[in-house]
């Protein structure tokens, strides 16, 4: 198995979990935090998708799906188009409201497709390309892609956990 095939499999797992985390939730449940100041399902899924879109687009030299396909307009959030959710305080988290899970999964699926197109075209040598010299050691493309994969899996796991808490609370 080629390294890119492992990455493709990993990113596919994120997609499955995103769909499962939001399926059947209404706008109220999507926006309900499990505790004051905590992150609700909608914000967690929006954020993980924004991070994947931002980071993969950057290393691929592509425009983010968020702007290229006007997902920013479709979501209609009061946040700048460049916002990925990093460092959001509770007020900004609460500003990420969506009307249905279809908006979240639609955006995720579009980002996922762009990610897959990029991954399928990779060679083993390209995974060694330095993409960020601000770190010591500098970050390779392979390390960045695993970092995004890890971050997304953590956030989708949080979304699934929050969903479970909401379902048990009634």
Rosetta silent file (secondary structure, phi, psi, omega in degrees, C-alpha in Angstrom):
SEQUENCE: XXXXXXXXXXXXXXXXXXXXXXXXXXXXXXXXXXXXXXXXXXXXXXXXXXXXXXXXXXXXXXXXXXXXXXXXXXXXXXXXXXXXXXXXXXXXXXXXXXXXXXXXXXXXXXXXXXXXXXXXXXXXXXXXXXXXXXXXXXXXXXXXXXXXXXXXXXXXXXXXXXXXXXXXXX
SCORE:     score description
SCORE:     0.000 S_00000001
   1 L     0.000  133.158  177.971    0.000    0.000    0.000 S_00000001
   2 L   -78.295  149.982  179.882    1.334    3.429   -0.931 S_00000001
   3 H   -54.957  -37.464 -179.364    1.442    6.123    1.742 S_00000001
   4 H   -65.851  -30.038  177.412   -1.102    8.183   -0.174 S_00000001
   5 H   -67.008  -35.223  176.249   -3.525    5.235   -0.016 S_00000001
   6 H   -66.622  -42.312  177.336   -3.247    5.255    3.761 S_00000001
   7 H   -63.483  -43.169  178.552   -3.977    8.984    3.783 S_00000001
   8 H   -59.834  -44.136  177.623   -6.959    8.509    1.463 S_00000001
   9 H   -61.135  -45.329 -179.648   -8.310    5.806    3.787 S_00000001
  10 H   -62.019  -45.725  178.965   -7.810    8.044    6.833 S_00000001
  11 H   -66.868  -29.988  175.086   -9.543   11.043    5.279 S_00000001
  12 H   -64.621  -33.994  177.745  -12.382    8.754    4.218 S_00000001
  13 H   -64.956  -37.763  177.698  -12.905    7.842    7.870 S_00000001
  14 H   -59.936  -47.338 -178.078  -13.364   11.518    8.702 S_00000001
  15 H   -56.979  -47.006  179.452  -16.094   11.820    6.077 S_00000001
  16 H   -57.687  -44.453 -176.687  -17.979    8.829    7.492 S_00000001
  17 H   -71.813  -34.720  176.017  -17.801   10.218   11.014 S_00000001
  18 H   -60.275  -48.872 -179.401  -18.843   13.744    9.970 S_00000001
  19 H   -61.130  -43.174 -179.459  -21.989   12.376    8.366 S_00000001
  20 H   -65.947  -36.897 -176.607  -22.762   10.201   11.407 S_00000001
  21 H   -67.674  -30.919 -174.678  -22.195   13.066   13.869 S_00000001
  22 H  -107.749  -12.852 -174.627  -24.719   15.420   12.259 S_00000001
  23 L   -53.626  125.514  173.983  -27.271   13.062   10.688 S_00000001
  24 L    78.965   -1.721  178.942  -30.815   13.898   11.704 S_00000001
  25 L   -80.824  139.911  175.363  -29.950   16.789   14.032 S_00000001
  26 E   -87.980  175.934 -176.648  -32.037   19.932   13.710 S_00000001
  27 H   -57.936  -38.347 -178.891  -30.666   23.486   13.873 S_00000001
  28 H   -65.658  -46.648  179.757  -31.284   23.714   17.615 S_00000001
  29 H   -66.196  -38.329  178.482  -29.420   20.498   18.432 S_00000001
  30 H   -60.293  -32.823 -174.794  -26.574   21.415   16.089 S_00000001
  31 H   -96.222   -3.087 -175.762  -26.115   24.696   17.989 S_00000001
  32 L   -84.691  118.170  175.442  -26.561   23.375   21.537 S_00000001
  33 L   -77.317  152.769 -179.533  -23.336   23.187   23.541 S_00000001
  34 L   -73.020  -16.896  178.280  -23.097   20.369   26.091 S_00000001
  35 L  -158.905  157.526  178.934  -22.203   22.948   28.776 S_00000001
  36 L   -54.851  130.084  178.835  -21.878   26.736   28.905 S_00000001
  37 L    82.838   -4.106  179.808  -18.887   27.857   26.843 S_00000001
  38 L   -87.863  165.585 -176.828  -18.371   24.412   25.275 S_00000001
  39 L   -87.658  129.207  176.403  -18.375   23.736   21.544 S_00000001
  40 L   -81.398  168.879 -178.672  -21.567   22.480   19.879 S_00000001
  41 H   -55.009  -48.092 -176.693  -21.695   19.895   17.093 S_00000001
  42 H   -58.434  -45.814 -178.881  -22.147   22.490   14.323 S_00000001
  43 H   -64.847  -43.422 -178.956  -19.094   24.482   15.354 S_00000001
  44 H   -59.586  -44.582 -178.961  -16.930   21.370   15.735 S_00000001
  45 H   -72.271  -40.806  176.631  -17.812   20.068   12.262 S_00000001
  46 H   -59.741  -47.757 -177.558  -17.569   23.519   10.655 S_00000001
  47 H   -62.281  -47.231 -178.831  -14.170   24.087   12.283 S_00000001
  48 H   -63.603  -33.525  178.687  -12.670   20.728   11.308 S_00000001
  49 H   -71.909  -41.092  177.333  -13.838   21.293    7.742 S_00000001
  50 H   -61.983  -41.411  179.882  -12.431   24.821    7.660 S_00000001
  51 H   -64.045  -47.601  179.016   -9.074   23.553    8.950 S_00000001
  52 H   -60.212  -46.140  179.682   -8.910   20.780    6.347 S_00000001
  53 H   -58.906  -49.536 -178.325   -9.950   23.200    3.605 S_00000001
  54 H   -62.244  -51.238 -173.247   -7.430   25.843    4.694 S_00000001
  55 H   -72.896  -43.577 -179.203   -4.457   23.559    5.243 S_00000001
  56 H   -70.251  -40.770  177.394   -4.885   21.201    2.292 S_00000001
  57 H   -59.282  -41.348 -179.449   -5.664   24.037   -0.110 S_00000001
  58 H   -60.383  -50.412 -176.956   -2.524   25.812    1.059 S_00000001
  59 H   -73.335  -22.064  179.687   -0.172   22.875    0.446 S_00000001
  60 H   -88.837  -10.468 -177.670   -1.939   22.010   -2.830 S_00000001
  61 L    70.538   33.854 -177.431   -1.734   25.571   -4.142 S_00000001
  62 L  -117.030  157.593  171.893   -5.516   25.723   -4.592 S_00000001
  63 L   -72.023  145.248  177.808   -8.202   28.199   -3.619 S_00000001
  64 L   -63.837  142.461  175.508  -10.191   27.097   -0.600 S_00000001
  65 H   -58.681  -34.469 -179.263  -13.509   25.428   -1.365 S_00000001
  66 H   -51.099  -42.011 -179.737  -14.997   27.841    1.208 S_00000001
  67 H  -100.065  -38.340 -176.470  -14.551   30.747   -1.204 S_00000001
  68 H   -62.142  -35.413 -178.791  -14.169   29.029   -4.583 S_00000001
  69 L  -109.459   15.590  177.656  -17.584   27.365   -4.297 S_00000001
  70 L    54.975   37.294  172.830  -19.146   30.165   -2.204 S_00000001
  71 H   -67.602  -30.407  176.058  -19.713   28.078    0.907 S_00000001
  72 H   -57.190  -44.969  177.587  -18.907   31.248    2.828 S_00000001
  73 H   -68.147  -39.551 -179.191  -21.977   32.844    1.223 S_00000001
  74 H   -64.700  -37.573  178.606  -24.129   29.754    1.690 S_00000001
  75 H   -73.956  -33.797  178.016  -23.379   29.630    5.411 S_00000001
  76 L    63.517   33.884 -179.602  -23.979   33.373    5.765 S_00000001
  77 L   -78.743  155.136  179.454  -21.854   33.665    8.892 S_00000001
  78 L   -86.215   19.179 -177.969  -20.828   37.028   10.307 S_00000001
  79 L  -101.085  151.856  175.714  -17.193   35.874   10.333 S_00000001
  80 L   -59.779  151.372 -179.177  -14.473   36.865    7.849 S_00000001
  81 L   -60.262  -25.984 -178.830  -14.008   34.436    4.948 S_00000001
  82 L   -81.966   -8.072 -175.358  -10.518   33.628    6.228 S_00000001
  83 L   -69.934  130.074  176.951  -11.764   32.508    9.666 S_00000001
  84 L  -111.092   -3.735 -178.354  -11.190   28.833   10.463 S_00000001
  85 L    97.160   -7.353 -179.168  -12.368   28.953   14.071 S_00000001
  86 L   -62.898  125.552  177.758   -8.892   28.867   15.598 S_00000001
  87 L    78.262   13.789 -179.722   -8.971   30.709   18.916 S_00000001
  88 L   -62.112  136.724  170.978  -12.718   31.331   18.908 S_00000001
  89 L   -88.569  172.571 -177.416  -14.214   32.570   22.142 S_00000001
  90 H   -55.930  -33.962  179.530  -17.732   31.450   23.139 S_00000001
  91 H   -66.324  -41.599  178.607  -19.366   34.384   21.309 S_00000001
  92 H   -70.770  -36.987  175.930  -17.685   33.482   18.023 S_00000001
  93 H   -59.165  -45.246 -178.917  -18.461   29.808   18.537 S_00000001
  94 H   -65.542  -22.561  179.784  -22.131   30.744   19.018 S_00000001
  95 L   -72.848  -15.075  179.089  -22.032   32.753   15.773 S_00000001
  96 L   -88.283   89.316 -179.636  -21.582   29.520   13.794 S_00000001
  97 L  -116.972  136.512  178.455  -25.243   28.598   13.313 S_00000001
  98 L  -130.609  149.711 -176.514  -26.514   26.367   10.542 S_00000001
  99 L   -79.952  -23.270 -177.743  -30.039   25.490    9.517 S_00000001
 100 E  -159.997  161.046  176.996  -29.486   21.816    8.812 S_00000001
 101 H   -66.068  -22.563 -178.767  -26.888   19.074    8.798 S_00000001
 102 H   -61.995  -32.854  177.922  -27.009   19.111    4.982 S_00000001
 103 H   -66.029  -44.115  179.485  -25.121   22.404    4.899 S_00000001
 104 H   -65.394  -46.486 -178.397  -22.327   20.948    7.033 S_00000001
 105 H   -71.680  -31.890  176.571  -22.099   17.681    5.113 S_00000001
 106 H   -62.501  -47.113  178.020  -22.335   19.479    1.768 S_00000001
 107 H   -65.107  -46.205  179.658  -19.374   21.667    2.625 S_00000001
 108 H   -58.602  -45.198 -178.568  -17.433   18.762    4.126 S_00000001
 109 H   -60.814  -38.721  178.370  -18.064   16.601    1.059 S_00000001
 110 H   -66.004  -41.650  176.764  -16.838   19.364   -1.265 S_00000001
 111 H   -66.036  -42.370  179.716  -13.659   19.778    0.801 S_00000001
 112 H   -59.165  -43.875  179.309  -13.236   16.006    0.960 S_00000001
 113 H   -62.461  -42.340  177.817  -13.430   15.737   -2.845 S_00000001
 114 H   -64.644  -40.556  177.955  -10.770   18.433   -3.284 S_00000001
 115 H   -61.485  -46.281 -179.738   -8.595   16.688   -0.687 S_00000001
 116 H   -62.426  -41.652  177.777   -8.973   13.327   -2.458 S_00000001
 117 H   -58.713  -42.181  178.774   -8.078   14.801   -5.860 S_00000001
 118 H   -65.956  -47.192 -177.986   -4.904   16.207   -4.320 S_00000001
 119 H   -63.199  -41.105 -178.514   -4.020   12.993   -2.471 S_00000001
 120 H   -62.271  -28.483 -177.516   -4.567   10.767   -5.502 S_00000001
 121 L   -87.124   -5.949 -176.121   -2.068   12.803   -7.533 S_00000001
 122 L   -71.038  148.120  168.705    0.715   12.639   -4.916 S_00000001
 123 L  -108.323  162.268  179.071    3.976   10.786   -5.359 S_00000001
 124 L   -59.113  -39.943 -178.906    6.009    9.382   -2.484 S_00000001
 125 H   -63.460  -34.962 -178.727    8.737   11.963   -3.108 S_00000001
 126 H   -65.749  -26.791  179.140    6.249   14.838   -2.804 S_00000001
 127 H   -65.440  -18.161  178.404    5.403   13.795    0.747 S_00000001
 128 H   -87.996   -8.179 -178.849    8.954   14.841    1.707 S_00000001
 129 L   -61.069  133.752  176.879    8.488   18.412    0.385 S_00000001
 130 E   -76.233  126.098 -178.583    8.948   21.050    3.087 S_00000001
 131 E  -114.625  -11.632 -178.928    5.716   23.050    3.434 S_00000001
 132 E  -153.882  110.098 -178.602    6.391   25.051    6.611 S_00000001
 133 L   -92.572    5.248 -179.542    9.818   26.215    7.750 S_00000001
 134 L   -75.955   -7.944 -177.690    8.513   27.987   10.864 S_00000001
 135 L  -110.475  159.671  176.032    8.985   24.776   12.877 S_00000001
 136 L  -125.865  107.294    5.622   12.085   22.884   13.958 S_00000001
 137 L   -77.505  161.818  176.985   12.317   20.526   12.248 S_00000001
 138 L   -58.691  148.978 -175.197   10.561   22.003    9.208 S_00000001
 139 E   -86.161  127.891  175.405    7.200   20.416    8.407 S_00000001
 140 E   -86.611  165.443  176.620    6.970   18.115    5.400 S_00000001
 141 H   -58.376  -43.787 -179.881    3.851   17.665    3.308 S_00000001
 142 H   -60.173  -43.571  179.199    3.387   14.176    4.755 S_00000001
 143 H   -65.402  -41.924  179.353    3.573   15.459    8.321 S_00000001
 144 H   -62.267  -42.950 -179.465    1.128   18.303    7.572 S_00000001
 145 H   -65.337  -37.250  176.479   -1.395   15.902    6.037 S_00000001
 146 H   -70.060  -37.037  177.784   -1.184   13.581    9.055 S_00000001
 147 H   -61.065  -45.028  177.757   -1.515   16.584   11.372 S_00000001
 148 H   -64.522  -43.504  178.147   -4.740   17.676    9.660 S_00000001
 149 H   -57.584  -46.908  179.729   -6.020   14.102    9.717 S_00000001
 150 H   -62.601  -47.478 -179.528   -5.328   13.845   13.453 S_00000001
 151 H   -61.082  -44.995 -179.904   -6.920   17.206   14.243 S_00000001
 152 H   -63.850  -41.653  179.025  -10.026   16.404   12.194 S_00000001
 153 H   -64.681  -37.728  176.820  -10.459   12.990   13.827 S_00000001
 154 H   -63.601  -44.908 -178.045  -10.206   14.562   17.269 S_00000001
 155 H   -69.734  -37.712  178.710  -12.829   17.186   16.438 S_00000001
 156 H   -70.761  -31.114  173.709  -15.240   14.750   14.810 S_00000001
 157 H   -65.255  -39.172  175.498  -14.864   12.506   17.849 S_00000001
 158 H   -63.001  -42.660  179.356  -15.780   15.469   20.031 S_00000001
 159 H   -60.802  -42.162  178.782  -18.804   16.151   17.809 S_00000001
 160 H   -64.884  -38.869  178.648  -19.951   12.535   18.191 S_00000001
 161 H   -65.018  -45.839  178.979  -19.502   12.757   21.955 S_00000001
 162 H   -61.304  -43.332  177.383  -21.496   16.015   22.165 S_00000001
 163 H   -56.316  -47.137  179.566  -24.228   14.445   20.038 S_00000001
 164 H   -60.418  -41.414  176.866  -24.394   11.507   22.431 S_00000001
 165 H   -61.641  -43.169 -179.730  -24.665   13.831   25.451 S_00000001
 166 H   -64.964  -40.897  179.611  -27.499   15.752   23.785 S_00000001
 167 H   -65.203  -37.884 -179.478  -29.363   12.560   22.890 S_00000001
 168 H   -73.597  -27.320  179.023  -29.094   11.259   26.442 S_00000001
 169 H   -76.465  -15.456  177.514  -30.276   14.589   27.877 S_00000001
 170 L    97.641    0.000    0.000  -33.445   14.276   25.838 S_00000001
